[in-house]
Structure formats: structure tokens, C-alpha cells
Short mmCIF file of C-alpha atoms in Angstrom, two decimals:
data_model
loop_
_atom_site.label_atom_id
_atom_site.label_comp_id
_atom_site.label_asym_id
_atom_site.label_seq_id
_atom_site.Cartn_x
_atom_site.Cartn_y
_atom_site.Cartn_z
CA UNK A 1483 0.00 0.00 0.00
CA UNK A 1484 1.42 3.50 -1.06
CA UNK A 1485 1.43 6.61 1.36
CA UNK A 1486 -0.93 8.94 -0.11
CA UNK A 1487 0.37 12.40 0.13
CA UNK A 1488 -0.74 14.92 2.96
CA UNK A 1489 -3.63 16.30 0.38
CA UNK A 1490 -5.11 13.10 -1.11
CA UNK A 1491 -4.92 14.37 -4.77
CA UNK A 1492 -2.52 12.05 -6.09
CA UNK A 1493 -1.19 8.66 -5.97
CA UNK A 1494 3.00 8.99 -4.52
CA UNK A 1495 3.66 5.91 -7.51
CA UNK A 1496 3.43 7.63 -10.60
CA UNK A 1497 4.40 11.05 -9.51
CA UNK A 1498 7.99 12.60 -10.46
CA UNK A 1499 10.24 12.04 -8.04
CA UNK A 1500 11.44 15.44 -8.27
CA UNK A 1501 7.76 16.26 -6.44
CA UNK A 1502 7.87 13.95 -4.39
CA UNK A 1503 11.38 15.17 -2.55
CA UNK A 1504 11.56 19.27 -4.01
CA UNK A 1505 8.97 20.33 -5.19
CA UNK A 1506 5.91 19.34 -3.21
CA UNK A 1507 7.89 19.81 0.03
CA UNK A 1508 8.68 23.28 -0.23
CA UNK A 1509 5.07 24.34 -1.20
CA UNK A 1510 4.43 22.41 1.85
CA UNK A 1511 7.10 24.63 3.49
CA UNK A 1512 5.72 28.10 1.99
CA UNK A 1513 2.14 27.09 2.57
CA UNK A 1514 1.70 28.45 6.15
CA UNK A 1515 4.18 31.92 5.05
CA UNK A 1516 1.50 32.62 2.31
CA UNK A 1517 -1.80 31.73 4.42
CA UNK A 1518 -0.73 34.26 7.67
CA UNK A 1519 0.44 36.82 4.32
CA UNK A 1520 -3.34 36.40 3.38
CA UNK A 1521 -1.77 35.68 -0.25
CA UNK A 1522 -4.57 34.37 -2.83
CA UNK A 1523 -4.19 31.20 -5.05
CA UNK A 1524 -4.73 33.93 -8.40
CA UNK A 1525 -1.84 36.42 -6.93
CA UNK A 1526 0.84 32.93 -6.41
CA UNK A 1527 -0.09 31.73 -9.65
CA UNK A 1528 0.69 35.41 -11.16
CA UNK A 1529 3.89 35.66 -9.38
CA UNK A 1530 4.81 32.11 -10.69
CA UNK A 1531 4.33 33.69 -14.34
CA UNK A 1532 6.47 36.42 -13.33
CA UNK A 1533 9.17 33.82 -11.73
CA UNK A 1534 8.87 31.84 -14.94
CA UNK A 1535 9.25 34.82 -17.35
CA UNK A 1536 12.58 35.44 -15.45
CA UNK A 1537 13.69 31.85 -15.88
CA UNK A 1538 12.87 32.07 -19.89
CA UNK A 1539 15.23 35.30 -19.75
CA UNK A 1540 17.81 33.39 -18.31
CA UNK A 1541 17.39 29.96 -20.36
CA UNK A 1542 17.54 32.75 -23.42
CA UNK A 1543 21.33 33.03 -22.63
CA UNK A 1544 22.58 29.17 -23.26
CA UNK A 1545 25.48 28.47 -23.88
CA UNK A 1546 26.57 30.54 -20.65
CA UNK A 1547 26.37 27.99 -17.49
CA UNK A 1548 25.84 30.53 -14.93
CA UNK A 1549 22.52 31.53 -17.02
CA UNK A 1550 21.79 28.04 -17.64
CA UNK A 1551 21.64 27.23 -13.30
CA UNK A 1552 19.63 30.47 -12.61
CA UNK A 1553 17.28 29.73 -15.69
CA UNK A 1554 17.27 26.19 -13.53
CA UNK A 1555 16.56 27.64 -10.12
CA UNK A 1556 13.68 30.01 -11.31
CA UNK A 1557 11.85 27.36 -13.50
CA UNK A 1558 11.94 25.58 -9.32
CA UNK A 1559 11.09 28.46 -8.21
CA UNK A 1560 7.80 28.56 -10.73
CA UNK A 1561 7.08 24.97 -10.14
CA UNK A 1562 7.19 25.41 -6.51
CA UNK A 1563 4.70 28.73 -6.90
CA UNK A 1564 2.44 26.31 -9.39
CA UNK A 1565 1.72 23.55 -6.91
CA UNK A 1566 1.58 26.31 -3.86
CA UNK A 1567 -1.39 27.88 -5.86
CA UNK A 1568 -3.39 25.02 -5.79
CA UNK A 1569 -2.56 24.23 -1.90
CA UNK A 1570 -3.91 28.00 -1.04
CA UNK A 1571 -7.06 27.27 -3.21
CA UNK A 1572 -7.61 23.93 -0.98
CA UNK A 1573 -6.31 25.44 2.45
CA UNK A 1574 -8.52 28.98 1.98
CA UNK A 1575 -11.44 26.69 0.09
CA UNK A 1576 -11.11 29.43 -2.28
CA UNK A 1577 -11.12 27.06 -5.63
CA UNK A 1578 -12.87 28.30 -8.52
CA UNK A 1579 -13.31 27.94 -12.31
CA UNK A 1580 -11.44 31.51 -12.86
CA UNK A 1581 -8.62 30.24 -11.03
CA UNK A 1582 -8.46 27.46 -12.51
CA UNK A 1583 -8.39 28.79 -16.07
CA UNK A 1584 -5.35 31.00 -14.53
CA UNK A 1585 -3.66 28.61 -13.43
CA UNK A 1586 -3.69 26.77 -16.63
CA UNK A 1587 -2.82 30.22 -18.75
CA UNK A 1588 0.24 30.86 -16.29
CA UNK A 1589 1.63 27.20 -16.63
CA UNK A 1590 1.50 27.56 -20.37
CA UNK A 1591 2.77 31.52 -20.80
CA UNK A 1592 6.01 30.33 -19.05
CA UNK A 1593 6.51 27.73 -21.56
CA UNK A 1594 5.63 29.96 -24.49
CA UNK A 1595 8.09 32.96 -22.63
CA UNK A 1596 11.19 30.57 -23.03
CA UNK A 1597 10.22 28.59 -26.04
CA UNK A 1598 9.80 32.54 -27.73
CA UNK A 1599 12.96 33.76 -25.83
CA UNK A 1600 15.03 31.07 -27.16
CA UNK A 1601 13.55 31.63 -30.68
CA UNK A 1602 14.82 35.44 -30.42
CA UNK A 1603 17.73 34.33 -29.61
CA UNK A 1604 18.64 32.15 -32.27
CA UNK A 1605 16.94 34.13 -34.82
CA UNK A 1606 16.40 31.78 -37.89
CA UNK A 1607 13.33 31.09 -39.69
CA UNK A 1608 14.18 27.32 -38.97
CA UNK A 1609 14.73 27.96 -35.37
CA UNK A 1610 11.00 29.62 -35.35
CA UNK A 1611 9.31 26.44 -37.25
CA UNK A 1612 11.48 24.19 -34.60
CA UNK A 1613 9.93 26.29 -31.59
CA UNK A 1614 6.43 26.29 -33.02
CA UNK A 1615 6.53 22.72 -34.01
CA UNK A 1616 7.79 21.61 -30.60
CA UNK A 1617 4.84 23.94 -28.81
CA UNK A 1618 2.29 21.79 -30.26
CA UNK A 1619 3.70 18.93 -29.77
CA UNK A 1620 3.55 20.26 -26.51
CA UNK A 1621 0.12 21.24 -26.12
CA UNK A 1622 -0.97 18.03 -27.14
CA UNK A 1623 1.59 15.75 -25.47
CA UNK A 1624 0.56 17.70 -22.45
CA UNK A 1625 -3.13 17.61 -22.77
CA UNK A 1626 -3.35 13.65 -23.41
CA UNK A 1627 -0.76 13.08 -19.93
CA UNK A 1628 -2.92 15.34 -17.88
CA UNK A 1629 -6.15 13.20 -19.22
CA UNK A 1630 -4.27 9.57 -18.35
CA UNK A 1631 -3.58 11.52 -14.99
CA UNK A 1632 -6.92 12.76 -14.36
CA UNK A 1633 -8.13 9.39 -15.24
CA UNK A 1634 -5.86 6.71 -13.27
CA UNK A 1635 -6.73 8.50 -10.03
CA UNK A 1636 -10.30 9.36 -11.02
CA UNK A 1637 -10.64 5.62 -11.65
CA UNK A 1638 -8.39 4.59 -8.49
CA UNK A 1639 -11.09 6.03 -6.57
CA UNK A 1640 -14.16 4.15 -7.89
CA UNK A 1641 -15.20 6.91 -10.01
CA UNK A 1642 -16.25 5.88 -13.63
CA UNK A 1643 -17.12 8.76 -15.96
CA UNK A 1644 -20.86 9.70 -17.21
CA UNK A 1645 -20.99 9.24 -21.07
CA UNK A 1646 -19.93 12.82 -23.06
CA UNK A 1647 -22.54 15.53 -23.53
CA UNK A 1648 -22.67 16.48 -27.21
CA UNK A 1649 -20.12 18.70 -28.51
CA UNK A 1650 -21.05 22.33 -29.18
CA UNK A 1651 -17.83 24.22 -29.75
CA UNK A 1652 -16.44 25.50 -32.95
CA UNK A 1653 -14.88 22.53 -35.77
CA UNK A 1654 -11.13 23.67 -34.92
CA UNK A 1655 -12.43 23.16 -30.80
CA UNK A 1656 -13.86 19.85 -31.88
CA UNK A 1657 -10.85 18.32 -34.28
CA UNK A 1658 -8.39 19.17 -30.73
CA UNK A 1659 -11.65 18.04 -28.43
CA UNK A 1660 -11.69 14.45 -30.60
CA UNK A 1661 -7.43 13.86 -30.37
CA UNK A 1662 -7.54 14.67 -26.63
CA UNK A 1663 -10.20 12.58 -26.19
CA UNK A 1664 -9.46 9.42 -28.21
CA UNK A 1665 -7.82 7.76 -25.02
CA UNK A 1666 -11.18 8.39 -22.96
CA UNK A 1667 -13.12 6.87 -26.05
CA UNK A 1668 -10.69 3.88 -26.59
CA UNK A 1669 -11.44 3.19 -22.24
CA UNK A 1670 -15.00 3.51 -22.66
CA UNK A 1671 -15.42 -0.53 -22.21
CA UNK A 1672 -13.50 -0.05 -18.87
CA UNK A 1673 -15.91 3.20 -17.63
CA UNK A 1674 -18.75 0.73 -18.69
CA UNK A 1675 -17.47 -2.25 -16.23
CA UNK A 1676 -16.13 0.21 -13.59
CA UNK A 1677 -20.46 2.03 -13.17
CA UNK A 1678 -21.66 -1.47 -13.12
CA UNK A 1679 -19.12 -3.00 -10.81
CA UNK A 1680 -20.70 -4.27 -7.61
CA UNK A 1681 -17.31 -2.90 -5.31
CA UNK A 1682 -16.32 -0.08 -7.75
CA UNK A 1683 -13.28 0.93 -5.29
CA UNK A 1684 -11.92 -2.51 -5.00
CA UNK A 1685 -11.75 -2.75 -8.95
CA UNK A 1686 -10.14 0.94 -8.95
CA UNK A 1687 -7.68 -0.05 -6.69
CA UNK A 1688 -6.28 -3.39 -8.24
CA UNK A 1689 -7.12 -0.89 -12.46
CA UNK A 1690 -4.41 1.44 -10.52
CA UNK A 1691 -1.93 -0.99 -8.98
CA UNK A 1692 -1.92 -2.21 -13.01
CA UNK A 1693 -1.74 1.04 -14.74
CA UNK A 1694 1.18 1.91 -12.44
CA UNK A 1695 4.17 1.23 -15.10
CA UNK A 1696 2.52 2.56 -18.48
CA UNK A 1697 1.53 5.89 -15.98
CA UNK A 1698 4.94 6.44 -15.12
CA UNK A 1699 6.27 6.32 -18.37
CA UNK A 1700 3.85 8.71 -19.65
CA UNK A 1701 5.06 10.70 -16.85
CA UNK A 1702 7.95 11.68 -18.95
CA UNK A 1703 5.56 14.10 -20.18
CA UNK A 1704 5.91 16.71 -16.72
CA UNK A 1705 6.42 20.20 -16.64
CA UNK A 1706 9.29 19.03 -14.24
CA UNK A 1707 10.99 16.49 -17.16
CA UNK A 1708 10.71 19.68 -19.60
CA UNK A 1709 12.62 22.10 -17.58
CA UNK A 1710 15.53 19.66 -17.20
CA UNK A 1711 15.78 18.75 -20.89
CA UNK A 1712 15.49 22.74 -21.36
CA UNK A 1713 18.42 23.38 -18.61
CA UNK A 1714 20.69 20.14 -20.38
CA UNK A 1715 20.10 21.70 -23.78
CA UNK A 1716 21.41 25.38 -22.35
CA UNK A 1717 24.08 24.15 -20.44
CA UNK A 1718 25.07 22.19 -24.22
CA UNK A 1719 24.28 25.81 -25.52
CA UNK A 1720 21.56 24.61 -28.42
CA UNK A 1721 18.30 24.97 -27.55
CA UNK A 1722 17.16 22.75 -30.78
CA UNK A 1723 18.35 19.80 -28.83
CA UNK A 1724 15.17 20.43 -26.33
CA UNK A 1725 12.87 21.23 -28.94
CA UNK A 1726 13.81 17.89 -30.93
CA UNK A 1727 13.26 15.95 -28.04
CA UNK A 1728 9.99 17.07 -27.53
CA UNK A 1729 9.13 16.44 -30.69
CA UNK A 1730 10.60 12.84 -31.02
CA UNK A 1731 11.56 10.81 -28.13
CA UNK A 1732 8.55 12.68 -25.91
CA UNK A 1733 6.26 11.90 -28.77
CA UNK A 1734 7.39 7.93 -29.13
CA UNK A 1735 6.69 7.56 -25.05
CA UNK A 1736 3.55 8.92 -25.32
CA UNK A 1737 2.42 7.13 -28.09
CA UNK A 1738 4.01 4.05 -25.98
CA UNK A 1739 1.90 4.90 -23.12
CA UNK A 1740 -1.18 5.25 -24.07
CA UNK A 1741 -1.28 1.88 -26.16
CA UNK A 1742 0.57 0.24 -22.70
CA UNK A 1743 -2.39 1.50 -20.77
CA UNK A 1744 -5.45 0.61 -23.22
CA UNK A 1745 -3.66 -2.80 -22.87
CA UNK A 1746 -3.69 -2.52 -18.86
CA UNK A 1747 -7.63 -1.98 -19.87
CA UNK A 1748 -8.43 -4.55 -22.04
CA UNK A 1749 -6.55 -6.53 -19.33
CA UNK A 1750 -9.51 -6.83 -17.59
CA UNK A 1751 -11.43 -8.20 -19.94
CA UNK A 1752 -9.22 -11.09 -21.59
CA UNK A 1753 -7.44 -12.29 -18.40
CA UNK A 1754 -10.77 -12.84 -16.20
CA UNK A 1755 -11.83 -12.31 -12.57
CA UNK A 1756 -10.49 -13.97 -9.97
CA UNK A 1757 -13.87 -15.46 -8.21
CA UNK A 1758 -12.49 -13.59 -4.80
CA UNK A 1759 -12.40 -10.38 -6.22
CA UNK A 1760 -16.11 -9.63 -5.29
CA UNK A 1761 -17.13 -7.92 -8.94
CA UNK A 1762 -20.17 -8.47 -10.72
CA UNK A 1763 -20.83 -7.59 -13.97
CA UNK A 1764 -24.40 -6.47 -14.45
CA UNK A 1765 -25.96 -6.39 -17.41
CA UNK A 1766 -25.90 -2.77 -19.48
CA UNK A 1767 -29.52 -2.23 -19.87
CA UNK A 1768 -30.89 0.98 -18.84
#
């Protein structure tokens, strides 16, 4: 049995181990500072854009090492401020969908403030098509990780999703909406056993102790992973390096994950239930 961590949001086995021991700790550390400062979730997440926009100014000078370790320390410094938003929001019950959407803006302006920095800086039309091709590889390699995420402990709880309402957005929303969703679609037959099971929790728990491997894998995919490819590619003083790793070797483990864990899924299915394992599959009728 794993130790869950002091908030209950996630599961301590598929988390980067950089979180585990650095980051998570010290917005542990800086929680009670910013509650008795009466800070807000929205003003840490604002001063973690404004940590990270320093850290892209830095990273925009590789080649020199002293850059490349402060560039380093302030991308901590922003991951630190990124998961300490999140504790305010719980600790003040302050949550909300504007913060939220925030949150989400300021994690990907940092990115876009070095990936654009570094693009200055080099100052080729190819370096430009590099940056912009590695961003959305980005977008999307971080999109479909955050869904696996949101899923594995979603489903580690018991929890199986409600089928999708239909789609209303615009066709560009709905082409990105359908490739960020293919995983959920391709797990539907799981969702389906998971609502009907008769001890939904018990076949959560032994789903998660399964999806363990393929979920750390995709974990490759972290903010946290990023920043030290970006710091090894300054400190070897060509950015391109970073940007072709996103684009290839990120892109092969994610493709490698997702297929591991549909086969985790399926899993279910082909290799049986043990008769002890108290699940019943009811019929689907409505």
C-alpha cells in the first residue's frame, strides 16, 4: 500500500520524483508563510508567471552555465509557486473555475516565454518552425498526460465517468476536443465495467496498482521532465536539442503509453476475474 500524500490528490507511484522530494515539500514549506500573508491562489499563480518569465530570460542566454543554473533555479522556483497555488485554493477553500483557467494560462505563458525567448535568440526562420513545431507537440503531449492523470486516479477512486454531452464548440475546438479525447473513447469498455461494478473501489484499486508502469512512463511528459531537458540543452548551448526531443523521443513515449495502458484496460477483460475479487458484472440495460 502507497502513502498517499498529505492532500489526497494524487497517488506517490506515478508522480515525479522530483515532487515527491523538491517540489511538493517546499510548497508544503511556503504554505503556512503565504496563508498568515493572506496571499490568494490567483496572486501565487501570477507571481509564478512572473518567476517563470525570469527563468525564460535566463534559459535565453545558453550556452553561458551561470545563465543556464539560474534559468534552472527560477523554473523551481515557478514549479514550486504552481503547486503552492493550488494548496492556497484547498487550504482557503477558495477554488474556482477563474482560477483554474489562470492557473492553466500561467503554466502555459512560461513555456511559451522561453520557447519565444530562445527563438529570439537564435533568430532563424528554422529555429522559429522548430519552436512552433515543438509547442504543439507540446500542447498536445501535455493535454493527453494530464487526461491519463486525471483518469488513473479518477478511476483509483471508484469513479467511472458519465458518457460525453454532445459537442457544441467551434470545428477547430472539436478536431483538438476528438485527439484529446481518443484515449477516454478507446477506455470507454472499462468506464462501462467500472459504473456497473458491484465494489467499484476494490476494482479501482487493483485498475491502478496495473496502470502503475505505463503511468509512469507517460510521466515523462511533466512540466518538471521539460525544464531539465530545457536546462541540459542550455548548459550544451543549443536549444534545438530540447525542442527535438519534444518532438521525437517525448512523442514515441507517449504514443508508448497510451497503447501500454489501453492494454492494462483490455486486461480486464481477456485475463478474467479472480472469483475472490467480489465484482459483478451487471448487465448494461438501462
Amino acid at each position: 500500500m502507497t502513502t498517499p500524500p498529505p492532500d489526497g490528490s494524487r497517488d506517490r507511484r506515478i508522480e515525479d520524483p522530483s515532487n515527491l522530494w523538491l517540489i511538493h515539500p517546499l510548497g508544503r514549506w511556503l504554505l503556512p508563510f503565504a496563508l498568515r500573508m493572506r496571499v490568494s491562489a490567483n496572486m501565487v499563480s501570477v507571481t509564478g508567471l512572473i518567476v517563470g518569465a525570469g527563468a525564460a530570460l535566463a534559459f535565453s542566454r545558453f550556452g553561458q552555465p551561470g545563465f543556464a543554473w539560474l534559468g534552472l533555479a527560477l523554473a523551481i522556483g515557478w514549479l514550486v509557486l504552481d503547486g503552492l497555488d493550488g494548496m492556497v485554493a484547498r487550504a482557503t477553500r477558495t477554488s474556482s473555475a477563474l482560477g483554474r483557467m489562470l492557473d492553466g494560462l500561467c503554466d502555459h505563458g512560461v513555456f511559451t516565454l522561453i520557447y519565444v525567448a530562445m527563438a529570439l535568440r537564435i533568430g532563424t526562420a528554422g529555429g522559429w518552425a522548430l519552436a512552433v513545431a515543438a509547442g504543439v507537440a507540446h500542447a498536445l503531449q501535455s493535454s493527453l498526460y494530464e487526461g491519463e492523470r486525471a483518469r488513473f486516479h479518477r478511476r483509483q477512486r471508484g469513479l467511472a465517468v458519465e458518457a460525453a454531452p454532445p459537442q457544441q464548440a467551434g470545428a477547430l475546438v472539436r478536431v483538438y476536443d476528438r485527439v484529446a479525447g481518443l484515449p477516454e473513447r478507446l477506455g470507454a469498455a472499462f468506464e462501462a465495467r467500472l459504473r456497473v461494478a458491484a465494489d467499484p473501489r476494490e476494482l479501482g484499486g487493483r485498475y491502478a496498482a496495473a496502470a502503475v508502469a505505463p503511468m509512469r512512463l507517460l510521466a515523462l511528459q511533466t512540466a518538471n521532465m521539460r525544464v531539465l531537458a530545457i536546462f541540459l540543452a542550455c548548459l550544451a548551448a543549443d536549444p534545438r536539442l530540447f525542442w527535438w526531443f519534444e518532438i521525437a523521443p517525448l512523442s514515441i513515449a507517449l504514443v508508448a503509453g497510451l497503447i501500454w495502458h489501453r492494454r492494462v484496460e483490455r486486461g480486464f477483460f481477456h485475463s478474467g476475474l479472480p472469483a475472490s475479487s467480489g465484482i459483478i458484472v451487471k448487465g448494461h440495460g438501462h
